[in-house]
DNA sequence: GTCTATATTCGGATAGAC
DNA sequence: GTCTATCCGAATATAGAC
């Protein structure tokens, strides 16, 4: 019927979808700014709407509820962290690469405290990331696991120790010395400590078999 | 003038003060129950008043604002943690005592997630513990520092590493395996790792001098 | 100290016109 | 998709009688 308009009809939805996605991104970006100012739990859709030149009800065209907004923010923060890791220059020395990974991770938390809160604390009542939003978080975990594998660490218990080390450094840096480097500077030492422990345990295990 | 009533006049304020303090404690206890149910940030003074058989405005006789309530809860949680540590049986082996300390601390967080949140996360917008409420937190820190001193650890950087280890274990246990023991069981290993690292560094330092 | 009553503000969410 | 208008509920806090 409308043969000449078919390309138009096929393109238009894509453009619309892109524009829509772009605007969603703008909204999310402003939501972060608001969260930094007022606290994550204190975001109001009224303030948010004002910042993106919309009326408050119009936000419901982009997010079906406030929790859906948090979900999108959760995914956004995790994608940002994954991107941060991916952009790191590749290093030949696997141990140096591990230190680099931890530094980038703790640095991300330190530079993005509210993102860190949403990702790692459970601070919003009723919020639980959807499966979809959680996917980039898994991706991040895998990136860490890969660098651990490169130094011969793969046992689940070893991974758990490692995650708790990184979590602890990030937490203390964020909570006790925001903006500083008091725990950041300990990273090489902590990684050393961890790898030495792995070696030590390997030796013990080897000698007893 | 009222000589015969002077003992009465001296006692009555004490009794009143005690009753008042006792009721404050009841209110705080119910506040914790509410926080466990709805989330720390979602406590409402209405619900809280109902639970202690008061009308909502009457709470203002006990706490001058909601933030003052949080402040009292913060102090309460820290006192409870300090008490938990103090009640531990004394151990002769200083290393065992250190493991015991970490176990009790992480266990406390695991058993009291909302208290952990209030103490260690900054989750309530606008809340900052008063100097008075912060005192027991310092006391807790000192208890840890004492046990570290008993194994020869005293350097500030070493203390920072240790606090981040404990913080990381607690965090992962609370966030990723609430109610379980996945990170709890790693405690002896992590303490070993830490102390071995201290030894190793002492050796290096000693050989270079 | 406790109450009733109320001020005040703000929150998320919905209806329906355009 | 965006708007105006509005609902409805909830929140903290205060005034003033008892």
Short mmCIF file of C-alpha atoms (C1' of nucleotides) in Angstrom, two decimals:
data_model
loop_
_atom_site.label_atom_id
_atom_site.label_comp_id
_atom_site.label_asym_id
_atom_site.label_seq_id
_atom_site.Cartn_x
_atom_site.Cartn_y
_atom_site.Cartn_z
CA UNK A 1 0.00 0.00 0.00
CA UNK A 2 2.40 2.66 1.13
CA UNK A 3 5.43 1.21 -0.60
CA UNK A 4 7.28 4.48 -0.93
CA UNK A 5 6.85 5.18 2.77
CA UNK A 6 7.97 1.76 3.90
CA UNK A 7 11.55 2.81 4.61
CA UNK A 8 10.18 5.68 6.54
CA UNK A 9 7.88 3.40 8.45
CA UNK A 10 10.79 1.08 9.18
CA UNK A 11 13.19 3.82 10.20
CA UNK A 12 10.92 5.94 12.27
CA UNK A 13 10.53 3.47 15.10
CA UNK A 14 14.29 3.17 15.39
CA UNK A 15 14.73 6.89 15.56
CA UNK A 16 11.98 7.15 18.10
CA UNK A 17 13.50 4.39 20.15
CA UNK A 18 16.89 6.08 19.99
CA UNK A 19 15.54 9.45 21.01
CA UNK A 20 13.62 7.84 23.78
CA UNK A 21 16.65 5.96 25.02
CA UNK A 22 18.71 9.15 24.83
CA UNK A 23 16.19 11.02 26.93
CA UNK A 24 16.08 8.20 29.42
CA UNK A 25 19.81 8.59 29.74
CA UNK A 26 19.48 12.30 30.38
CA UNK A 27 16.94 11.63 33.08
CA UNK A 28 19.17 9.05 34.71
CA UNK A 29 22.11 11.43 34.62
CA UNK A 30 20.07 14.11 36.38
CA UNK A 31 18.87 11.55 38.88
CA UNK A 32 22.49 10.86 39.83
CA UNK A 33 23.12 14.56 40.28
CA UNK A 34 20.08 14.75 42.51
CA UNK A 35 21.16 11.70 44.49
CA UNK A 36 24.55 13.25 45.09
CA UNK A 37 22.93 16.37 46.43
CA UNK A 38 20.11 14.97 48.55
CA UNK A 39 21.00 11.36 49.10
CA UNK A 40 19.95 8.34 47.11
CA UNK A 41 16.78 7.61 49.04
CA UNK A 42 15.68 11.22 48.97
CA UNK A 43 15.30 11.67 45.24
CA UNK A 44 11.92 13.11 44.41
CA UNK A 45 10.30 12.77 41.03
CA UNK A 46 9.20 16.36 41.24
CA UNK A 47 12.73 17.69 41.49
CA UNK A 48 13.88 15.28 38.87
CA UNK A 49 11.20 16.32 36.42
CA UNK A 50 12.06 19.96 36.90
CA UNK A 51 15.68 19.29 36.06
CA UNK A 52 14.82 17.71 32.73
CA UNK A 53 12.16 20.29 31.87
CA UNK A 54 9.23 18.00 32.24
CA UNK A 55 6.23 17.94 34.49
CA UNK A 56 6.37 15.32 37.12
CA UNK A 57 3.70 13.00 35.64
CA UNK A 58 5.54 12.95 32.32
CA UNK A 59 8.32 10.94 33.87
CA UNK A 60 5.93 8.03 33.90
CA UNK A 61 6.30 7.85 30.15
CA UNK A 62 9.91 6.84 30.73
CA UNK A 63 9.78 4.90 33.97
CA UNK A 64 6.72 3.11 35.17
CA UNK A 65 7.54 3.73 38.83
CA UNK A 66 10.17 5.16 41.06
CA UNK A 67 11.60 1.73 41.71
CA UNK A 68 11.91 1.25 37.96
CA UNK A 69 14.03 4.40 37.93
CA UNK A 70 16.30 2.96 40.61
CA UNK A 71 16.54 -0.21 38.59
CA UNK A 72 17.69 1.72 35.55
CA UNK A 73 20.19 3.61 37.70
CA UNK A 74 21.51 0.35 39.09
CA UNK A 75 22.09 -1.00 35.60
CA UNK A 76 23.62 2.30 34.53
CA UNK A 77 26.10 2.36 37.39
CA UNK A 78 27.18 -1.20 36.75
CA UNK A 79 27.62 -0.56 33.04
CA UNK A 80 29.74 2.44 33.91
CA UNK A 81 31.94 0.37 36.19
CA UNK A 82 32.33 -2.33 33.54
CA UNK A 83 33.26 0.33 31.01
CA UNK A 84 35.81 1.78 33.41
CA UNK A 85 37.44 -1.62 33.73
CA UNK A 86 37.32 -2.32 30.01
CA UNK A 87 39.01 0.96 29.15
CA UNK A 88 42.03 0.17 31.28
CA UNK A 89 45.26 -0.25 29.30
CA UNK A 90 46.24 -3.88 28.98
CA UNK A 91 49.17 -4.95 31.09
CA UNK A 92 51.44 -7.89 30.44
CA UNK A 93 52.19 -8.64 34.05
CA UNK A 94 49.12 -10.42 35.44
CA UNK A 95 49.84 -9.31 38.97
CA UNK A 96 50.10 -5.70 37.89
CA UNK A 97 46.83 -6.17 36.03
CA UNK A 98 45.22 -7.38 39.23
CA UNK A 99 46.43 -4.37 41.18
CA UNK A 100 45.19 -2.19 38.35
CA UNK A 101 41.77 -3.83 38.56
CA UNK A 102 41.45 -3.28 42.29
CA UNK A 103 42.65 0.28 42.00
CA UNK A 104 40.10 1.03 39.31
CA UNK A 105 37.33 -0.62 41.29
CA UNK A 106 38.06 1.12 44.58
CA UNK A 107 38.70 4.34 42.71
CA UNK A 108 35.33 4.06 41.04
CA UNK A 109 33.63 3.69 44.40
CA UNK A 110 35.57 6.58 45.81
CA UNK A 111 34.72 8.81 42.87
CA UNK A 112 31.08 7.71 42.70
CA UNK A 113 29.89 7.24 46.21
CA UNK A 114 26.18 7.22 45.52
CA UNK A 115 26.61 4.77 42.67
CA UNK A 116 28.60 2.63 45.02
CA UNK A 117 25.78 2.83 47.55
CA UNK A 118 23.12 1.75 45.11
CA UNK A 119 25.26 -1.06 43.74
CA UNK A 120 26.61 -2.52 46.94
CA UNK A 121 24.51 -1.39 49.87
CA UNK A 122 20.86 -2.27 50.19
CA UNK A 123 19.72 1.14 51.15
CA UNK A 124 16.48 1.75 49.21
CA UNK A 125 13.48 0.16 50.95
CA UNK A 126 11.77 -2.22 48.58
CA UNK A 127 14.36 -1.98 45.85
CA UNK A 128 15.79 -5.13 44.41
CA UNK A 129 17.56 -5.09 41.06
CA UNK A 130 15.77 -6.91 38.29
CA UNK A 131 17.47 -9.76 36.53
CA UNK A 132 18.05 -7.55 33.54
CA UNK A 133 19.66 -4.80 35.59
CA UNK A 134 21.83 -7.31 37.37
CA UNK A 135 23.48 -8.61 34.23
CA UNK A 136 26.26 -5.99 34.04
CA UNK A 137 27.02 -6.67 37.68
CA UNK A 138 27.75 -10.27 36.79
CA UNK A 139 29.88 -9.08 33.93
CA UNK A 140 31.96 -7.02 36.34
CA UNK A 141 32.40 -9.99 38.63
CA UNK A 142 33.62 -12.03 35.66
CA UNK A 143 36.16 -9.39 34.72
CA UNK A 144 37.63 -9.72 38.19
CA UNK A 145 37.54 -13.50 38.05
CA UNK A 146 39.43 -13.42 34.77
CA UNK A 147 42.28 -11.44 36.22
CA UNK A 148 42.37 -13.74 39.19
CA UNK A 149 42.52 -16.75 36.89
CA UNK A 150 45.50 -15.13 35.19
CA UNK A 151 47.42 -15.35 38.45
CA UNK A 152 46.24 -18.89 39.08
CA UNK A 153 43.42 -18.11 41.48
CA UNK A 154 40.16 -19.84 40.73
CA UNK A 155 38.88 -21.63 43.86
CA UNK A 156 35.54 -20.29 45.08
CA UNK A 157 36.84 -19.69 48.59
CA UNK A 158 39.79 -17.74 47.18
CA UNK A 159 37.42 -15.62 45.13
CA UNK A 160 35.34 -14.94 48.22
CA UNK A 161 38.40 -13.78 50.12
CA UNK A 162 39.33 -11.53 47.25
CA UNK A 163 35.90 -9.96 46.93
CA UNK A 164 35.86 -9.24 50.64
CA UNK A 165 39.26 -7.57 50.39
CA UNK A 166 38.11 -5.30 47.60
CA UNK A 167 34.79 -4.61 49.31
CA UNK A 168 36.57 -3.72 52.53
CA UNK A 169 39.01 -1.34 50.91
CA UNK A 170 36.25 0.37 48.97
CA UNK A 171 34.04 0.63 52.01
CA UNK A 172 36.65 2.12 54.28
CA UNK A 173 37.83 4.52 51.61
CA UNK A 174 34.29 5.72 50.98
CA UNK A 175 33.12 5.83 54.57
CA UNK A 176 36.16 7.02 56.45
CA UNK A 177 38.17 9.06 54.00
CA UNK A 178 35.91 10.25 51.18
CA UNK A 179 37.87 12.02 48.52
CA UNK A 180 41.19 10.90 49.99
CA UNK A 181 43.55 8.01 49.31
CA UNK A 182 44.09 6.54 52.76
CA UNK A 183 42.96 3.06 51.77
CA UNK A 184 43.72 3.40 48.07
CA UNK A 185 47.42 3.48 48.80
CA UNK A 186 47.18 0.17 50.63
CA UNK A 187 46.01 -1.67 47.54
CA UNK A 188 49.38 -3.01 46.29
CA UNK A 189 50.17 -4.22 49.77
CA UNK A 190 46.82 -5.96 50.18
CA UNK A 191 47.10 -7.65 46.80
CA UNK A 192 50.57 -8.80 47.75
CA UNK A 193 49.27 -10.13 51.01
CA UNK A 194 46.53 -12.00 49.21
CA UNK A 195 48.81 -13.57 46.60
CA UNK A 196 51.41 -14.53 49.18
CA UNK A 197 48.70 -16.27 51.12
CA UNK A 198 47.64 -18.16 48.02
CA UNK A 199 51.25 -19.25 47.45
CA UNK A 200 51.70 -20.21 51.05
CA UNK A 201 48.61 -22.36 50.97
CA UNK A 202 49.66 -23.95 47.73
CA UNK A 203 52.99 -24.88 49.31
CA UNK A 204 51.34 -26.40 52.35
CA UNK A 205 48.93 -28.33 50.22
CA UNK A 206 51.75 -29.54 47.93
CA UNK A 207 53.96 -30.69 50.79
CA UNK A 208 51.19 -32.61 52.49
CA UNK A 209 50.26 -34.62 49.37
CA UNK B 1 11.09 25.02 104.54
CA UNK B 2 10.34 21.52 103.32
CA UNK B 3 12.97 19.80 105.38
CA UNK B 4 11.04 16.56 105.81
CA UNK B 5 10.41 16.32 102.10
CA UNK B 6 14.00 16.93 101.11
CA UNK B 7 14.87 13.26 100.65
CA UNK B 8 11.75 12.92 98.60
CA UNK B 9 12.66 15.93 96.58
CA UNK B 10 16.13 14.52 96.03
CA UNK B 11 14.99 11.04 95.14
CA UNK B 12 12.06 11.84 92.93
CA UNK B 13 14.10 13.32 90.11
CA UNK B 14 16.28 10.21 90.04
CA UNK B 15 13.31 7.92 89.80
CA UNK B 16 11.79 10.08 87.15
CA UNK B 17 15.01 10.12 85.23
CA UNK B 18 15.29 6.36 85.48
CA UNK B 19 11.72 5.78 84.32
CA UNK B 20 12.27 8.17 81.51
CA UNK B 21 15.49 6.48 80.44
CA UNK B 22 13.78 3.11 80.62
CA UNK B 23 10.99 4.26 78.39
CA UNK B 24 13.46 5.72 75.96
CA UNK B 25 15.03 2.29 75.78
CA UNK B 26 11.68 0.68 75.04
CA UNK B 27 11.09 3.16 72.26
CA UNK B 28 14.51 2.50 70.80
CA UNK B 29 13.95 -1.24 70.94
CA UNK B 30 10.69 -0.89 69.04
CA UNK B 31 12.39 1.38 66.57
CA UNK B 32 14.84 -1.40 65.78
CA UNK B 33 12.00 -3.84 65.25
CA UNK B 34 10.39 -1.36 62.90
CA UNK B 35 13.64 -0.79 61.06
CA UNK B 36 14.05 -4.50 60.55
CA UNK B 37 10.59 -4.73 59.07
CA UNK B 38 10.46 -1.63 56.87
CA UNK B 39 14.04 -0.57 56.44
CA UNK B 40 16.03 1.90 58.44
CA UNK B 41 15.15 4.96 56.40
CA UNK B 42 11.47 4.07 56.34
CA UNK B 43 10.75 4.24 60.05
CA UNK B 44 7.76 6.44 60.70
CA UNK B 45 7.08 8.09 64.01
CA UNK B 46 3.42 7.18 63.65
CA UNK B 47 4.10 3.46 63.55
CA UNK B 48 6.65 3.78 66.27
CA UNK B 49 4.27 5.63 68.58
CA UNK B 50 1.60 3.03 68.04
CA UNK B 51 3.97 0.27 69.05
CA UNK B 52 4.76 1.90 72.38
CA UNK B 53 1.16 2.92 73.05
CA UNK B 54 1.67 6.60 72.61
CA UNK B 55 0.27 9.14 70.23
CA UNK B 56 2.75 10.26 67.67
CA UNK B 57 3.34 13.78 69.07
CA UNK B 58 4.17 12.32 72.49
CA UNK B 59 7.37 10.91 71.11
CA UNK B 60 8.66 14.44 71.06
CA UNK B 61 8.84 14.30 74.83
CA UNK B 62 11.56 11.69 74.43
CA UNK B 63 13.31 12.70 71.23
CA UNK B 64 13.36 16.20 69.93
CA UNK B 65 13.41 15.10 66.32
CA UNK B 66 13.62 12.05 64.16
CA UNK B 67 17.33 12.56 63.66
CA UNK B 68 17.72 12.61 67.43
CA UNK B 69 16.08 9.19 67.47
CA UNK B 70 18.58 7.92 64.92
CA UNK B 71 21.34 9.37 67.02
CA UNK B 72 20.13 7.46 70.07
CA UNK B 73 19.85 4.30 67.97
CA UNK B 74 23.38 4.79 66.72
CA UNK B 75 24.71 5.06 70.25
CA UNK B 76 22.58 2.08 71.31
CA UNK B 77 23.91 -0.14 68.56
CA UNK B 78 27.49 0.74 69.31
CA UNK B 79 27.04 0.12 73.02
CA UNK B 80 25.55 -3.25 72.16
CA UNK B 81 28.53 -4.14 70.00
CA UNK B 82 30.95 -3.06 72.71
CA UNK B 83 29.04 -5.17 75.23
CA UNK B 84 29.18 -8.14 72.91
CA UNK B 85 32.94 -7.84 72.70
CA UNK B 86 33.34 -7.30 76.43
CA UNK B 87 31.35 -10.39 77.28
CA UNK B 88 33.63 -12.65 75.26
CA UNK B 89 35.55 -15.17 77.36
CA UNK B 90 39.16 -14.17 77.80
CA UNK B 91 41.64 -16.20 75.82
CA UNK B 92 45.30 -16.64 76.61
CA UNK B 93 46.44 -17.00 73.06
CA UNK B 94 46.49 -13.49 71.59
CA UNK B 95 46.02 -14.74 68.07
CA UNK B 96 42.99 -16.77 69.08
CA UNK B 97 41.69 -13.67 70.83
CA UNK B 98 42.03 -11.74 67.60
CA UNK B 99 40.12 -14.34 65.65
CA UNK B 100 37.50 -14.32 68.36
CA UNK B 101 37.20 -10.55 68.08
CA UNK B 102 36.72 -10.62 64.33
CA UNK B 103 34.24 -13.46 64.59
CA UNK B 104 32.21 -11.58 67.16
CA UNK B 105 32.30 -8.40 65.11
CA UNK B 106 31.30 -9.97 61.82
CA UNK B 107 28.77 -12.13 63.65
CA UNK B 108 27.25 -9.04 65.19
CA UNK B 109 26.84 -7.47 61.78
CA UNK B 110 25.38 -10.63 60.39
CA UNK B 111 22.91 -10.97 63.25
CA UNK B 112 22.03 -7.27 63.32
CA UNK B 113 21.96 -6.08 59.77
CA UNK B 114 20.08 -2.86 60.32
CA UNK B 115 22.30 -1.92 63.25
CA UNK B 116 25.25 -2.61 61.00
CA UNK B 117 23.74 -0.33 58.37
CA UNK B 118 23.23 2.55 60.73
CA UNK B 119 26.69 2.16 62.25
CA UNK B 120 28.75 1.66 59.14
CA UNK B 121 26.84 2.81 56.08
CA UNK B 122 25.77 6.40 55.65
CA UNK B 123 22.29 5.63 54.55
CA UNK B 124 20.06 8.17 56.34
CA UNK B 125 20.00 11.51 54.52
CA UNK B 126 21.09 14.24 56.88
CA UNK B 127 22.07 11.96 59.71
CA UNK B 128 25.44 12.36 61.30
CA UNK B 129 26.16 10.90 64.71
CA UNK B 130 26.72 13.43 67.44
CA UNK B 131 29.95 13.46 69.34
CA UNK B 132 28.23 11.90 72.30
CA UNK B 133 26.75 9.05 70.26
CA UNK B 134 30.10 8.45 68.62
CA UNK B 135 31.93 7.74 71.84
CA UNK B 136 31.07 4.02 72.09
CA UNK B 137 32.18 3.62 68.49
CA UNK B 138 35.61 4.83 69.47
CA UNK B 139 35.55 2.46 72.39
CA UNK B 140 34.92 -0.42 70.00
CA UNK B 141 37.79 0.66 67.81
CA UNK B 142 40.05 0.69 70.84
CA UNK B 143 39.03 -2.82 71.82
CA UNK B 144 40.17 -3.99 68.42
CA UNK B 145 43.37 -1.99 68.64
CA UNK B 146 44.16 -3.60 71.98
CA UNK B 147 43.94 -7.10 70.58
CA UNK B 148 46.07 -6.07 67.67
CA UNK B 149 48.66 -4.62 70.03
CA UNK B 150 48.71 -7.98 71.81
CA UNK B 151 49.99 -9.59 68.62
CA UNK B 152 52.46 -6.80 68.02
CA UNK B 153 50.46 -4.81 65.50
CA UNK B 154 50.28 -1.10 66.15
CA UNK B 155 51.31 0.84 63.04
CA UNK B 156 48.51 3.02 61.67
CA UNK B 157 48.76 1.51 58.19
CA UNK B 158 48.52 -1.98 59.67
CA UNK B 159 45.42 -0.96 61.59
CA UNK B 160 43.90 0.41 58.41
CA UNK B 161 44.51 -2.85 56.60
CA UNK B 162 42.93 -4.73 59.46
CA UNK B 163 39.83 -2.55 59.62
CA UNK B 164 39.32 -2.96 55.90
CA UNK B 165 39.60 -6.74 56.24
CA UNK B 166 36.96 -6.82 58.94
CA UNK B 167 34.75 -4.35 57.10
CA UNK B 168 34.99 -6.41 53.93
CA UNK B 169 34.12 -9.68 55.60
CA UNK B 170 31.17 -8.12 57.39
CA UNK B 171 29.94 -6.41 54.28
CA UNK B 172 30.06 -9.46 52.07
CA UNK B 173 28.49 -11.63 54.72
CA UNK B 174 25.65 -9.18 55.20
CA UNK B 175 25.09 -8.29 51.57
CA UNK B 176 25.66 -11.54 49.77
CA UNK B 177 24.83 -14.28 52.25
CA UNK B 178 22.57 -12.87 54.96
CA UNK B 179 21.94 -15.40 57.67
CA UNK B 180 24.62 -17.73 56.32
CA UNK B 181 28.28 -18.30 57.14
CA UNK B 182 29.94 -18.07 53.74
CA UNK B 183 32.34 -15.34 54.77
CA UNK B 184 32.30 -16.08 58.49
CA UNK B 185 34.13 -19.34 57.88
CA UNK B 186 36.92 -17.48 56.11
CA UNK B 187 37.82 -15.49 59.21
CA UNK B 188 40.62 -17.69 60.60
CA UNK B 189 42.20 -17.82 57.18
CA UNK B 190 42.00 -14.06 56.69
CA UNK B 191 43.49 -13.39 60.11
CA UNK B 192 46.29 -15.83 59.30
CA UNK B 193 46.87 -14.09 56.03
CA UNK B 194 47.05 -10.74 57.77
CA UNK B 195 49.46 -11.86 60.49
CA UNK B 196 51.69 -13.67 58.02
CA UNK B 197 51.89 -10.50 56.02
CA UNK B 198 52.87 -8.57 59.12
CA UNK B 199 55.61 -11.11 59.83
CA UNK B 200 56.80 -11.09 56.26
CA UNK B 201 57.08 -7.34 56.27
CA UNK B 202 58.88 -7.36 59.59
CA UNK B 203 61.40 -9.82 58.15
CA UNK B 204 61.98 -7.69 55.09
CA UNK B 205 62.42 -4.60 57.18
CA UNK B 206 64.75 -6.37 59.57
CA UNK B 207 66.99 -7.80 56.84
CA UNK B 208 67.36 -4.46 55.10
CA UNK B 209 68.58 -2.65 58.20
"C1'" DG C 1 3.97 14.15 79.78
"C1'" DT C 2 0.29 13.09 77.23
"C1'" DC C 3 -3.34 14.15 74.67
"C1'" DT C 4 -6.37 16.15 70.46
"C1'" DA C 5 -6.25 18.79 66.66
"C1'" DT C 6 -3.99 20.64 63.06
"C1'" DA C 7 -0.46 22.93 60.26
"C1'" DT C 8 2.40 22.18 56.52
"C1'" DT C 9 4.73 20.04 53.19
"C1'" DC C 10 5.67 16.65 50.30
"C1'" DG C 11 5.53 12.21 48.28
"C1'" DG C 12 4.10 8.91 44.30
"C1'" DA C 13 0.64 7.96 41.24
"C1'" DT C 14 -3.63 8.45 38.09
"C1'" DA C 15 -7.35 10.59 34.84
"C1'" DG C 16 -8.19 12.53 30.88
"C1'" DA C 17 -7.66 16.43 27.44
"C1'" DC C 18 -4.71 17.65 23.65
"C1'" DG D 1 4.20 11.95 24.98
"C1'" DT D 2 3.14 15.77 27.37
"C1'" DC D 3 0.28 18.44 29.72
"C1'" DT D 4 -3.13 20.24 33.74
"C1'" DA D 5 -5.48 18.98 37.53
"C1'" DT D 6 -6.03 16.23 41.24
"C1'" DC D 7 -6.12 12.32 44.33
"C1'" DC D 8 -4.67 10.24 48.25
"C1'" DG D 9 -1.77 9.19 51.64
"C1'" DA D 10 1.98 9.95 54.44
"C1'" DA D 11 5.42 12.44 56.71
"C1'" DT D 12 7.40 15.53 60.61
"C1'" DA D 13 6.38 18.91 63.54
"C1'" DT D 14 3.75 22.40 66.45
"C1'" DA D 15 -0.10 24.61 69.44
"C1'" DG D 16 -2.45 24.42 73.29
"C1'" DA D 17 -5.72 22.06 76.61
"C1'" DC D 18 -5.50 18.93 80.51
#
